[in-house]
PDB file of C-alpha atoms in Angstrom:
ATOM      1  CA  MET Z  58       2.536 -10.209  -0.814  1.00 45.00           C
ATOM      2  CA  LYS Z  59       3.003 -10.155  -4.629  1.00 43.00           C
ATOM      3  CA  TYR Z  60       6.073 -11.545  -6.486  1.00 42.00           C
ATOM      4  CA  LYS Z  61       5.038 -10.916 -10.021  1.00 41.00           C
ATOM      5  CA  SER Z  62       7.855  -8.195 -10.452  1.00 37.00           C
ATOM      6  CA  LEU Z  63      10.992  -9.716  -9.400  1.00 36.00           C
ATOM      7  CA  THR Z  64      14.126  -7.961  -8.531  1.00 34.00           C
ATOM      8  CA  ALA Z  65      17.417  -9.035 -10.088  1.00 32.00           C
ATOM      9  CA  ALA Z  66      19.815 -11.257  -7.904  1.00 35.00           C
ATOM     10  CA  ILE Z  67      22.467  -9.287  -6.158  1.00 35.00           C
ATOM     11  CA  THR Z  68      25.968 -10.243  -7.625  1.00 35.00           C
ATOM     12  CA  TYR Z  69      28.982 -10.316  -5.325  1.00 34.00           C
ATOM     13  CA  VAL Z  70      32.215  -9.735  -7.365  1.00 34.00           C
ATOM     14  CA  PHE Z  71      35.717 -10.750  -5.960  1.00 35.00           C
ATOM     15  CA  CYS Z  72      39.191 -11.051  -7.534  1.00 34.00           C
ATOM     16  CA  LEU Z  73      41.313 -14.105  -7.559  1.00 34.00           C
ATOM     17  CA  CYS Z  74      44.640 -13.474  -6.313  1.00 33.00           C
ATOM     18  CA  GLY Z  75      47.478 -13.842  -8.747  1.00 33.00           C
ATOM     19  CA  LEU Z  76      45.058 -13.817 -11.816  1.00 34.00           C
ATOM     20  CA  ASN Z  77      44.086 -10.861 -14.134  1.00 31.00           C
ATOM     21  CA  ALA Z  78      40.486 -11.819 -13.959  1.00 39.00           C
ATOM     22  CA  GLN Z  79      37.461 -11.715 -12.047  1.00 44.00           C
ATOM     23  CA  THR Z  80      35.036 -14.227 -10.944  1.00 54.00           C
ATOM     24  CA  ASN Z  81      31.264 -13.223 -10.249  1.00 74.00           C
ATOM     25  CA  VAL Z  82      29.415 -15.177  -7.524  1.00 85.00           C
ATOM     26  CA  SER Z  83      25.564 -14.452  -7.241  1.00 91.00           C
ATOM     27  CA  VAL Z  84      22.518 -16.093  -5.938  1.00 97.00           C
ATOM     28  CA  ALA Z  85      20.511 -17.323  -8.947  1.00 97.00           C
ATOM     29  CA  LYS Z  86      17.147 -15.634  -9.761  1.00 97.00           C
ATOM     30  CA  TYR Z  87      15.520 -19.054  -9.631  1.00 98.00           C
ATOM     31  CA  HIS Z  88      16.440 -22.620  -8.703  1.00 98.00           C
ATOM     32  CA  GLY Z  89      18.800 -24.019 -11.179  1.00 96.00           C
ATOM     33  CA  ASN Z  90      19.695 -20.728 -12.578  1.00 96.00           C
ATOM     34  CA  CYS Z  91      16.405 -21.001 -14.547  1.00 97.00           C
ATOM     35  CA  LYS Z  92      15.170 -17.751 -16.410  1.00 97.00           C
ATOM     36  CA  ALA Z  93      11.583 -18.344 -15.175  1.00 98.00           C
ATOM     37  CA  ALA Z  94       9.370 -20.396 -12.775  1.00 98.00           C
ATOM     38  CA  VAL Z  95       5.911 -21.922 -12.829  1.00 98.00           C
ATOM     39  CA  SER Z  96       3.628 -23.370 -10.211  1.00 98.00           C
ATOM     40  CA  TYR Z  97       0.645 -25.494 -10.982  1.00 98.00           C
ATOM     41  CA  THR Z  98      -2.172 -25.151  -8.433  1.00 98.00           C
ATOM     42  CA  PHE Z  99      -5.335 -27.324  -8.091  1.00 98.00           C
ATOM     43  CA  ASP Z 100      -8.170 -25.954  -6.003  1.00 98.00           C
ATOM     44  CA  ASP Z 101     -10.828 -27.565  -3.753  1.00 98.00           C
ATOM     45  CA  GLY Z 102      -9.174 -30.881  -3.279  1.00 98.00           C
ATOM     46  CA  LEU Z 103     -11.153 -32.840  -5.885  1.00 98.00           C
ATOM     47  CA  LEU Z 104     -10.876 -36.773  -6.248  1.00 98.00           C
ATOM     48  CA  GLU Z 105      -9.639 -36.207  -9.849  1.00 98.00           C
ATOM     49  CA  HIS Z 106      -6.472 -34.430  -8.601  1.00 98.00           C
ATOM     50  CA  TYR Z 107      -5.541 -37.668  -7.103  1.00 98.00           C
ATOM     51  CA  THR Z 108      -6.869 -40.186  -9.821  1.00 98.00           C
ATOM     52  CA  LYS Z 109      -5.737 -38.212 -12.844  1.00 98.00           C
ATOM     53  CA  VAL Z 110      -3.308 -35.405 -11.867  1.00 98.00           C
ATOM     54  CA  PHE Z 111      -1.283 -37.278  -9.346  1.00 98.00           C
ATOM     55  CA  PRO Z 112      -0.222 -40.172 -11.733  1.00 98.00           C
ATOM     56  CA  GLU Z 113       0.622 -37.900 -14.573  1.00 98.00           C
ATOM     57  CA  PHE Z 114       2.933 -35.716 -12.483  1.00 98.00           C
ATOM     58  CA  LYS Z 115       4.605 -38.740 -11.012  1.00 98.00           C
ATOM     59  CA  LYS Z 116       5.407 -40.025 -14.401  1.00 97.00           C
ATOM     60  CA  ARG Z 117       6.937 -36.739 -15.119  1.00 98.00           C
ATOM     61  CA  ASN Z 118       8.585 -36.128 -11.867  1.00 97.00           C
ATOM     62  CA  ILE Z 119       6.987 -32.928 -10.955  1.00 97.00           C
ATOM     63  CA  LYS Z 120       5.334 -31.480  -7.998  1.00 98.00           C
ATOM     64  CA  GLY Z 121       2.167 -29.256  -7.711  1.00 98.00           C
ATOM     65  CA  SER Z 122       0.055 -27.327  -5.086  1.00 98.00           C
ATOM     66  CA  PHE Z 123      -3.192 -28.783  -4.035  1.00 98.00           C
ATOM     67  CA  CYS Z 124      -5.229 -26.719  -1.993  1.00 98.00           C
ATOM     68  CA  ILE Z 125      -8.074 -28.436   0.099  1.00 98.00           C
ATOM     69  CA  ILE Z 126     -11.221 -27.508   2.013  1.00 98.00           C
ATOM     70  CA  GLY Z 127     -11.112 -29.442   5.265  1.00 98.00           C
ATOM     71  CA  SER Z 128     -14.733 -29.745   5.725  1.00 98.00           C
ATOM     72  CA  LYS Z 129     -15.110 -31.162   2.112  1.00 98.00           C
ATOM     73  CA  VAL Z 130     -12.485 -33.988   2.424  1.00 98.00           C
ATOM     74  CA  GLY Z 131     -14.066 -37.394   2.037  1.00 98.00           C
ATOM     75  CA  HIS Z 132     -17.399 -35.680   0.698  1.00 98.00           C
ATOM     76  CA  ASP Z 133     -17.828 -33.630  -2.377  1.00 97.00           C
ATOM     77  CA  MET Z 134     -17.705 -30.151  -3.593  1.00 96.00           C
ATOM     78  CA  LYS Z 135     -20.958 -29.002  -5.238  1.00 94.00           C
ATOM     79  CA  GLY Z 136     -21.651 -32.598  -6.438  1.00 94.00           C
ATOM     80  CA  THR Z 137     -17.844 -33.070  -7.513  1.00 96.00           C
ATOM     81  CA  PRO Z 138     -16.134 -35.777  -5.241  1.00 97.00           C
ATOM     82  CA  CYS Z 139     -13.329 -34.838  -3.074  1.00 98.00           C
ATOM     83  CA  MET Z 140     -10.281 -36.627  -2.042  1.00 98.00           C
ATOM     84  CA  ASN Z 141      -9.995 -38.305   1.433  1.00 98.00           C
ATOM     85  CA  TRP Z 142      -7.166 -37.979   3.935  1.00 98.00           C
ATOM     86  CA  GLU Z 143      -5.587 -41.151   3.095  1.00 98.00           C
ATOM     87  CA  GLN Z 144      -5.127 -40.169  -0.500  1.00 98.00           C
ATOM     88  CA  LEU Z 145      -3.956 -36.658   0.626  1.00 98.00           C
ATOM     89  CA  ARG Z 146      -1.242 -38.349   2.944  1.00 98.00           C
ATOM     90  CA  GLU Z 147      -0.141 -40.399  -0.133  1.00 98.00           C
ATOM     91  CA  MET Z 148       0.397 -37.448  -2.208  1.00 98.00           C
ATOM     92  CA  ALA Z 149       2.170 -35.308   0.645  1.00 98.00           C
ATOM     93  CA  ASP Z 150       4.400 -38.277   0.884  1.00 98.00           C
ATOM     94  CA  ASP Z 151       5.375 -37.997  -2.717  1.00 98.00           C
ATOM     95  CA  GLY Z 152       6.283 -34.357  -2.105  1.00 98.00           C
ATOM     96  CA  GLN Z 153       3.260 -32.839  -3.507  1.00 98.00           C
ATOM     97  CA  GLU Z 154       2.169 -29.745  -1.781  1.00 98.00           C
ATOM     98  CA  ILE Z 155      -0.972 -30.244   0.175  1.00 98.00           C
ATOM     99  CA  THR Z 156      -2.209 -26.614   1.381  1.00 98.00           C
ATOM    100  CA  ASN Z 157      -4.947 -24.590   2.888  1.00 98.00           C
ATOM    101  CA  HIS Z 158      -7.943 -23.334   0.873  1.00 98.00           C
ATOM    102  CA  GLY Z 159     -10.197 -22.600   3.953  1.00 98.00           C
ATOM    103  CA  TRP Z 160     -12.049 -24.947   6.365  1.00 98.00           C
ATOM    104  CA  ALA Z 161     -15.272 -24.192   4.510  1.00 98.00           C
ATOM    105  CA  HIS Z 162     -14.270 -22.150   1.553  1.00 98.00           C
ATOM    106  CA  ARG Z 163     -15.434 -18.878   2.944  1.00 97.00           C
ATOM    107  CA  ASN Z 164     -14.911 -15.637   1.263  1.00 97.00           C
ATOM    108  CA  VAL Z 165     -12.393 -14.097   3.573  1.00 96.00           C
ATOM    109  CA  THR Z 166     -13.539 -10.461   2.812  1.00 96.00           C
ATOM    110  CA  ASN Z 167     -16.840 -11.171   4.538  1.00 93.00           C
ATOM    111  CA  LEU Z 168     -15.411 -12.551   7.794  1.00 96.00           C
ATOM    112  CA  THR Z 169     -14.973 -11.252  11.319  1.00 97.00           C
ATOM    113  CA  ALA Z 170     -11.644 -11.509  12.754  1.00 96.00           C
ATOM    114  CA  ASP Z 171     -12.615 -14.425  14.867  1.00 98.00           C
ATOM    115  CA  GLU Z 172     -14.410 -16.101  11.747  1.00 98.00           C
ATOM    116  CA  LEU Z 173     -11.268 -15.614   9.683  1.00 98.00           C
ATOM    117  CA  ARG Z 174      -8.982 -17.053  12.479  1.00 98.00           C
ATOM    118  CA  TYR Z 175     -11.214 -20.168  12.573  1.00 98.00           C
ATOM    119  CA  GLU Z 176     -11.532 -20.520   8.872  1.00 98.00           C
ATOM    120  CA  VAL Z 177      -7.624 -20.597   8.305  1.00 98.00           C
ATOM    121  CA  GLN Z 178      -6.356 -22.065  11.549  1.00 98.00           C
ATOM    122  CA  HIS Z 179      -8.988 -25.014  11.879  1.00 98.00           C
ATOM    123  CA  ASN Z 180      -7.786 -25.984   8.332  1.00 98.00           C
ATOM    124  CA  ASP Z 181      -4.384 -25.908   9.308  1.00 98.00           C
ATOM    125  CA  THR Z 182      -4.875 -27.997  12.170  1.00 98.00           C
ATOM    126  CA  ALA Z 183      -6.807 -30.500  10.169  1.00 98.00           C
ATOM    127  CA  ILE Z 184      -4.319 -30.865   7.490  1.00 98.00           C
ATOM    128  CA  TYR Z 185      -1.637 -31.250  10.069  1.00 98.00           C
ATOM    129  CA  ASN Z 186      -3.483 -33.882  12.231  1.00 98.00           C
ATOM    130  CA  ASN Z 187      -4.499 -35.836   9.180  1.00 98.00           C
ATOM    131  CA  VAL Z 188      -1.630 -35.415   6.563  1.00 98.00           C
ATOM    132  CA  GLY Z 189       1.436 -34.761   8.849  1.00 97.00           C
ATOM    133  CA  VAL Z 190       2.569 -31.549   7.074  1.00 97.00           C
ATOM    134  CA  PHE Z 191       1.672 -27.937   8.320  1.00 98.00           C
ATOM    135  CA  PRO Z 192       0.508 -25.796   5.305  1.00 98.00           C
ATOM    136  CA  ARG Z 193       2.792 -22.811   4.650  1.00 98.00           C
ATOM    137  CA  THR Z 194       0.780 -21.266   1.958  1.00 98.00           C
ATOM    138  CA  TYR Z 195      -2.923 -20.054   1.751  1.00 98.00           C
ATOM    139  CA  PHE Z 196      -5.152 -20.097  -1.357  1.00 98.00           C
ATOM    140  CA  TYR Z 197      -7.981 -17.459  -1.095  1.00 98.00           C
ATOM    141  CA  PRO Z 198     -11.409 -19.174  -1.800  1.00 97.00           C
ATOM    142  CA  GLY Z 199     -12.714 -17.638  -4.965  1.00 94.00           C
ATOM    143  CA  ASN Z 200      -9.495 -15.591  -5.123  1.00 94.00           C
ATOM    144  CA  ARG Z 201     -11.007 -12.791  -2.904  1.00 95.00           C
ATOM    145  CA  LYS Z 202      -8.995 -11.010  -0.708  1.00 96.00           C
ATOM    146  CA  THR Z 203      -8.333  -7.657   1.221  1.00 95.00           C
ATOM    147  CA  ASP Z 204      -5.069  -6.201   2.523  1.00 96.00           C
ATOM    148  CA  THR Z 205      -6.249  -7.242   6.129  1.00 95.00           C
ATOM    149  CA  ALA Z 206      -6.926 -10.843   5.071  1.00 96.00           C
ATOM    150  CA  VAL Z 207      -3.661 -11.154   3.199  1.00 97.00           C
ATOM    151  CA  GLU Z 208      -1.738  -9.724   6.208  1.00 97.00           C
ATOM    152  CA  PHE Z 209      -3.403 -12.444   8.430  1.00 97.00           C
ATOM    153  CA  CYS Z 210      -3.112 -15.242   6.089  1.00 98.00           C
ATOM    154  CA  SER Z 211       0.482 -14.620   5.287  1.00 98.00           C
ATOM    155  CA  GLN Z 212       1.717 -15.136   8.971  1.00 97.00           C
ATOM    156  CA  ASP Z 213       4.022 -18.040   9.548  1.00 97.00           C
ATOM    157  CA  ARG Z 214       3.922 -18.835   5.779  1.00 98.00           C
ATOM    158  CA  THR Z 215       6.133 -18.431   2.890  1.00 98.00           C
ATOM    159  CA  GLY Z 216       3.505 -16.683   0.798  1.00 97.00           C
ATOM    160  CA  THR Z 217      -0.097 -16.869  -0.243  1.00 98.00           C
ATOM    161  CA  ARG Z 218      -1.684 -16.993  -3.778  1.00 98.00           C
ATOM    162  CA  THR Z 219      -2.160 -13.437  -4.693  1.00 97.00           C
ATOM    163  CA  PHE Z 220      -2.164 -13.765  -8.452  1.00 96.00           C
ATOM    164  CA  GLN Z 221      -2.900 -16.616 -10.961  1.00 97.00           C
ATOM    165  CA  ILE Z 222      -3.880 -17.527 -14.370  1.00 97.00           C
ATOM    166  CA  SER Z 223      -6.832 -19.842 -15.270  1.00 96.00           C
ATOM    167  CA  ILE Z 224      -5.268 -22.800 -17.379  1.00 97.00           C
ATOM    168  CA  GLY Z 225      -8.533 -24.790 -17.456  1.00 95.00           C
ATOM    169  CA  SER Z 226     -12.022 -24.525 -19.109  1.00 90.00           C
ATOM    170  CA  LYS Z 227     -11.741 -22.939 -22.582  1.00 87.00           C
ATOM    171  CA  ARG Z 228      -7.828 -22.717 -22.700  1.00 95.00           C
ATOM    172  CA  ASP Z 229      -6.277 -24.659 -25.696  1.00 96.00           C
ATOM    173  CA  THR Z 230      -2.945 -26.028 -26.572  1.00 96.00           C
ATOM    174  CA  GLU Z 231      -1.725 -23.038 -28.360  1.00 97.00           C
ATOM    175  CA  TRP Z 232      -2.805 -20.331 -25.714  1.00 98.00           C
ATOM    176  CA  LEU Z 233      -1.055 -22.531 -22.989  1.00 98.00           C
ATOM    177  CA  LYS Z 234       2.116 -22.630 -24.994  1.00 98.00           C
ATOM    178  CA  LYS Z 235       2.234 -18.983 -25.672  1.00 98.00           C
ATOM    179  CA  TRP Z 236       1.723 -18.579 -21.759  1.00 98.00           C
ATOM    180  CA  ILE Z 237       4.798 -20.690 -21.069  1.00 98.00           C
ATOM    181  CA  ASP Z 238       6.942 -18.943 -23.684  1.00 98.00           C
ATOM    182  CA  GLY Z 239       5.886 -15.537 -22.391  1.00 98.00           C
ATOM    183  CA  ILE Z 240       6.829 -16.466 -18.785  1.00 98.00           C
ATOM    184  CA  ILE Z 241      10.266 -17.507 -19.955  1.00 98.00           C
ATOM    185  CA  SER Z 242      10.721 -14.599 -22.250  1.00 98.00           C
ATOM    186  CA  HIS Z 243      10.019 -12.193 -19.442  1.00 98.00           C
ATOM    187  CA  GLY Z 244      11.576 -13.835 -16.699  1.00 98.00           C
ATOM    188  CA  GLU Z 245       8.543 -14.111 -14.700  1.00 98.00           C
ATOM    189  CA  TRP Z 246       6.898 -16.411 -12.103  1.00 98.00           C
ATOM    190  CA  GLY Z 247       3.678 -17.985 -13.481  1.00 98.00           C
ATOM    191  CA  ILE Z 248       0.904 -19.556 -11.314  1.00 98.00           C
ATOM    192  CA  GLY Z 249      -1.560 -21.851 -13.299  1.00 98.00           C
ATOM    193  CA  MET Z 250      -4.827 -22.463 -11.578  1.00 98.00           C
ATOM    194  CA  THR Z 251      -7.569 -24.916 -12.230  1.00 97.00           C
ATOM    195  CA  HIS Z 252     -10.336 -27.007 -10.347  1.00 97.00           C
ATOM    196  CA  GLY Z 253     -11.913 -29.919 -12.487  1.00 96.00           C
ATOM    197  CA  ILE Z 254      -9.964 -32.103 -14.984  1.00 97.00           C
ATOM    198  CA  THR Z 255     -12.939 -33.924 -16.827  1.00 96.00           C
ATOM    199  CA  THR Z 256     -15.668 -33.000 -14.457  1.00 94.00           C
ATOM    200  CA  GLY Z 257     -16.797 -30.095 -12.171  1.00 91.00           C
ATOM    201  CA  TYR Z 258     -16.047 -26.373 -12.373  1.00 93.00           C
ATOM    202  CA  ASP Z 259     -13.429 -25.199 -14.902  1.00 93.00           C
ATOM    203  CA  ALA Z 260     -12.785 -28.578 -16.318  1.00 95.00           C
ATOM    204  CA  PHE Z 261     -10.829 -29.022 -19.545  1.00 96.00           C
ATOM    205  CA  THR Z 262     -12.677 -29.525 -22.851  1.00 93.00           C
ATOM    206  CA  ASP Z 263     -10.290 -32.525 -23.183  1.00 96.00           C
ATOM    207  CA  PRO Z 264      -7.924 -33.514 -20.318  1.00 96.00           C
ATOM    208  CA  SER Z 265      -5.234 -34.360 -23.101  1.00 97.00           C
ATOM    209  CA  ILE Z 266      -4.789 -30.504 -23.386  1.00 97.00           C
ATOM    210  CA  LEU Z 267      -3.402 -30.499 -19.823  1.00 98.00           C
ATOM    211  CA  TRP Z 268      -1.045 -33.366 -20.191  1.00 98.00           C
ATOM    212  CA  ASN Z 269       0.349 -32.020 -23.584  1.00 98.00           C
ATOM    213  CA  HIS Z 270       0.899 -28.710 -21.900  1.00 98.00           C
ATOM    214  CA  ILE Z 271       2.716 -30.191 -19.139  1.00 98.00           C
ATOM    215  CA  ASP Z 272       4.770 -32.037 -21.506  1.00 98.00           C
ATOM    216  CA  TYR Z 273       5.671 -28.898 -23.267  1.00 98.00           C
ATOM    217  CA  ALA Z 274       6.499 -27.026 -19.906  1.00 98.00           C
ATOM    218  CA  CYS Z 275       8.868 -30.081 -19.008  1.00 98.00           C
ATOM    219  CA  SER Z 276      10.370 -29.746 -22.381  1.00 98.00           C
ATOM    220  CA  ARG Z 277      11.653 -26.117 -21.434  1.00 98.00           C
ATOM    221  CA  ARG Z 278      13.116 -27.095 -18.018  1.00 97.00           C
ATOM    222  CA  ASP Z 279      16.458 -25.900 -18.870  1.00 96.00           C
ATOM    223  CA  SER Z 280      14.817 -22.314 -18.671  1.00 97.00           C
ATOM    224  CA  LEU Z 281      11.845 -23.241 -16.645  1.00 98.00           C
ATOM    225  CA  TRP Z 282      11.681 -24.271 -12.687  1.00 98.00           C
ATOM    226  CA  ILE Z 283       8.474 -26.166 -12.259  1.00 98.00           C
ATOM    227  CA  ALA Z 284       7.778 -26.276  -8.610  1.00 98.00           C
ATOM    228  CA  PRO Z 285       5.071 -25.871  -6.088  1.00 98.00           C
ATOM    229  CA  LEU Z 286       3.890 -22.490  -4.859  1.00 98.00           C
ATOM    230  CA  HIS Z 287       5.501 -23.078  -1.388  1.00 98.00           C
ATOM    231  CA  ASP Z 288       8.997 -23.653  -2.931  1.00 98.00           C
ATOM    232  CA  VAL Z 289       8.974 -20.745  -5.153  1.00 98.00           C
ATOM    233  CA  SER Z 290       7.645 -18.114  -2.717  1.00 98.00           C
ATOM    234  CA  ALA Z 291      10.085 -19.280  -0.223  1.00 98.00           C
ATOM    235  CA  TYR Z 292      12.947 -19.286  -2.795  1.00 98.00           C
ATOM    236  CA  ILE Z 293      12.353 -15.656  -3.728  1.00 98.00           C
ATOM    237  CA  GLN Z 294      11.945 -14.437  -0.101  1.00 98.00           C
ATOM    238  CA  GLU Z 295      15.281 -16.227   0.980  1.00 98.00           C
ATOM    239  CA  ARG Z 296      16.913 -14.836  -2.289  1.00 98.00           C
ATOM    240  CA  ASP Z 297      15.798 -11.382  -1.732  1.00 98.00           C
ATOM    241  CA  ASN Z 298      16.752 -11.355   1.957  1.00 98.00           C
ATOM    242  CA  ILE Z 299      20.078 -13.123   1.938  1.00 97.00           C
ATOM    243  CA  LYS Z 300      23.114 -11.198   2.791  1.00 96.00           C
ATOM    244  CA  LEU Z 301      26.665 -12.683   1.802  1.00 94.00           C
ATOM    245  CA  LYS Z 302      29.821 -11.853   3.210  1.00 93.00           C
ATOM    246  CA  VAL Z 303      32.842 -12.984   0.739  1.00 90.00           C
ATOM    247  CA  ARG Z 304      36.242 -13.287   1.720  1.00 90.00           C
ATOM    248  CA  THR Z 305      38.920 -14.541  -0.867  1.00 88.00           C
ATOM    249  CA  LYS Z 306      42.573 -15.681  -0.031  1.00 88.00           C
ATOM    250  CA  GLY Z 307      44.445 -17.270  -2.796  1.00 87.00           C
ATOM    251  CA  ASN Z 308      42.422 -19.873  -4.701  1.00 88.00           C
ATOM    252  CA  ILE Z 309      40.028 -20.217  -1.590  1.00 91.00           C
ATOM    253  CA  THR Z 310      36.922 -18.284  -1.098  1.00 91.00           C
ATOM    254  CA  GLU Z 311      34.530 -18.443   1.924  1.00 93.00           C
ATOM    255  CA  ILE Z 312      31.153 -17.197   2.003  1.00 95.00           C
ATOM    256  CA  ALA Z 313      29.293 -16.523   5.282  1.00 95.00           C
ATOM    257  CA  MET Z 314      25.358 -15.663   4.892  1.00 94.00           C
ATOM    258  CA  GLN Z 315      22.340 -14.804   6.730  1.00 93.00           C
ATOM    259  CA  THR Z 316      18.618 -14.190   5.861  1.00 94.00           C
ATOM    260  CA  GLY Z 317      16.868 -12.976   9.104  1.00 95.00           C
ATOM    261  CA  LEU Z 318      14.077 -15.455   8.006  1.00 98.00           C
ATOM    262  CA  ASP Z 319      12.721 -18.192  10.260  1.00 97.00           C
ATOM    263  CA  PRO Z 320      14.490 -21.229   9.259  1.00 97.00           C
ATOM    264  CA  LYS Z 321      11.743 -23.524  10.443  1.00 96.00           C
ATOM    265  CA  ILE Z 322       9.587 -22.048   7.606  1.00 98.00           C
ATOM    266  CA  PHE Z 323      12.069 -20.753   5.079  1.00 98.00           C
ATOM    267  CA  ASN Z 324      14.407 -23.761   4.110  1.00 96.00           C
ATOM    268  CA  VAL Z 325      14.322 -24.267   0.378  1.00 98.00           C
ATOM    269  CA  PRO Z 326      17.817 -24.456  -0.917  1.00 98.00           C
ATOM    270  CA  LEU Z 327      19.080 -21.681  -2.941  1.00 98.00           C
ATOM    271  CA  THR Z 328      21.318 -21.780  -6.111  1.00 98.00           C
ATOM    272  CA  MET Z 329      24.609 -20.182  -6.290  1.00 97.00           C
ATOM    273  CA  THR Z 330      26.285 -19.505  -9.520  1.00 94.00           C
ATOM    274  CA  VAL Z 331      30.129 -18.973 -10.192  1.00 87.00           C
ATOM    275  CA  CYS Z 332      30.846 -17.556 -13.670  1.00 73.00           C
ATOM    276  CA  GLY Z 333      33.687 -15.519 -15.538  1.00 54.00           C
ATOM    277  CA  ASN Z 334      32.775 -11.890 -16.483  1.00 47.00           C
ATOM    278  CA  SER Z 335      34.916 -11.411 -19.706  1.00 46.00           C
ATOM    279  CA  ASN Z 336      35.003 -13.285 -23.134  1.00 46.00           C
ATOM    280  CA  GLU Z 337      38.480 -14.408 -22.351  1.00 42.00           C
ATOM    281  CA  ASP Z 338      37.595 -16.312 -19.181  1.00 47.00           C
ATOM    282  CA  THR Z 339      35.764 -19.450 -18.324  1.00 51.00           C
ATOM    283  CA  PRO Z 340      35.366 -20.851 -15.040  1.00 52.00           C
ATOM    284  CA  GLY Z 341      37.570 -23.905 -14.504  1.00 67.00           C
ATOM    285  CA  ASN Z 342      36.786 -26.641 -11.707  1.00 86.00           C
ATOM    286  CA  ILE Z 343      35.668 -25.656  -8.328  1.00 91.00           C
ATOM    287  CA  VAL Z 344      35.179 -27.750  -5.071  1.00 94.00           C
ATOM    288  CA  ALA Z 345      32.420 -26.415  -2.708  1.00 96.00           C
ATOM    289  CA  SER Z 346      31.455 -27.488   0.592  1.00 97.00           C
ATOM    290  CA  GLN Z 347      29.199 -26.289   3.350  1.00 97.00           C
ATOM    291  CA  ASP Z 348      29.363 -27.251   7.079  1.00 94.00           C
ATOM    292  CA  GLY Z 349      32.043 -29.862   5.874  1.00 92.00           C
ATOM    293  CA  VAL Z 350      29.745 -31.573   3.351  1.00 96.00           C
ATOM    294  CA  LYS Z 351      30.708 -31.620  -0.279  1.00 97.00           C
ATOM    295  CA  LEU Z 352      28.126 -29.884  -2.644  1.00 97.00           C
ATOM    296  CA  ASN Z 353      27.424 -31.074  -6.003  1.00 97.00           C
ATOM    297  CA  ILE Z 354      28.654 -28.837  -8.711  1.00 96.00           C
ATOM    298  CA  TYR Z 355      26.795 -28.725 -12.137  1.00 93.00           C
ATOM    299  CA  ARG Z 356      27.385 -26.604 -15.255  1.00 91.00           C
ATOM    300  CA  LYS Z 357      24.733 -24.674 -17.354  1.00 86.00           C
ATOM    301  CA  GLU Z 358      26.355 -22.858 -20.265  1.00 82.00           C
ATOM    302  CA  ARG Z 359      29.281 -20.788 -18.971  1.00 81.00           C
ATOM    303  CA  ASP Z 360      28.242 -21.061 -15.222  1.00 86.00           C
ATOM    304  CA  LEU Z 361      29.201 -23.325 -12.622  1.00 93.00           C
ATOM    305  CA  MET Z 362      26.458 -23.831  -9.740  1.00 95.00           C
ATOM    306  CA  PHE Z 363      25.492 -25.468  -6.877  1.00 97.00           C
ATOM    307  CA  ASP Z 364      22.590 -25.640  -4.381  1.00 98.00           C
ATOM    308  CA  PHE Z 365      23.154 -24.505  -0.640  1.00 98.00           C
ATOM    309  CA  ASN Z 366      21.354 -24.275   2.613  1.00 98.00           C
ATOM    310  CA  PRO Z 367      20.690 -20.504   3.102  1.00 97.00           C
ATOM    311  CA  ASN Z 368      20.297 -21.306   6.915  1.00 96.00           C
ATOM    312  CA  GLY Z 369      23.647 -23.349   6.980  1.00 96.00           C
ATOM    313  CA  GLY Z 370      27.114 -22.439   7.948  1.00 96.00           C
ATOM    314  CA  LYS Z 371      29.988 -21.097   5.904  1.00 96.00           C
ATOM    315  CA  ILE Z 372      30.623 -22.089   2.230  1.00 96.00           C
ATOM    316  CA  THR Z 373      34.124 -22.792   1.140  1.00 95.00           C
ATOM    317  CA  ILE Z 374      35.062 -22.704  -2.470  1.00 93.00           C
ATOM    318  CA  ILE Z 375      38.388 -23.876  -4.053  1.00 92.00           C
ATOM    319  CA  HIS Z 376      39.082 -22.604  -7.451  1.00 84.00           C
ATOM    320  CA  GLN Z 377      40.867 -23.699 -10.294  1.00 75.00           C
ATOM    321  CA  TYR Z 378      40.494 -21.065 -13.096  1.00 60.00           C
ATOM    322  CA  ASN Z 379      41.307 -21.595 -16.960  1.00 57.00           C
ATOM    323  CA  LEU Z 380      42.314 -18.783 -18.895  1.00 49.00           C
ATOM    324  CA  LYS Z 381      41.985 -18.851 -22.622  1.00 49.00           C
TER     325      LYS Z 381
END
């Protein structure tokens, strides 16, 4: 499934009784009502992902996606050392995504149905048994795939990596800056991919290029959601499948919802925005709760917003509206 072309969020409009104004309620395109999203993905489970990338990501409080080859864990990938299971568990406990890159890194386009099943499912089992999380995404070895392979590998997952941009090797600071600026300008989801950091395939000419780039991406966080591939792919599917039923009486709005998706797989919070729709109107204070639990309200420019569970119960919003 390909998400590069994204549909606009569906907006639900309702009138506040007794006021000559309207308020728009919508599910944001990306988490936090960001204009764009980016996922940083690291292939092959190399040791440098633990010794170099993981500490730098922790400093900046960001999460990435690390796809591993089960048969290579604790060994090496063509001479480049790989992480062990203990290191992978530590990263998973921190919230980094540990996911599937095939048990033996076999080209899925050359496999029989039984071979494909083993390549994918045996690695799922190894990751679950040793790390404690079941991988809900899949990264194709060599980025090779067929429609049949994509259909199989997408089963019981939030998505698979069907497009990416190489950010290692010959990329420089200016190129990477333009890449991020372009993602934001076009409202896209960018997926960056690399392997080695200082050694191995696709290594950077200087690792500071990567750290400086990550710093620049972090500086654009008001517009850019930085999250693992799992989170973004789940958010997009939940957003595009959710159906809202909105009912307003006086200053109270109730919103019921359903996605039709498996809540065991699709459980990433969505962001709902509440905004005025004329120059004369600005949102006042609101109080929102879901299943009796108060939701945290935050503001971005003219919009008020909150995160909610798309698989949860009814949302109740109590409005106070400011008219200029």
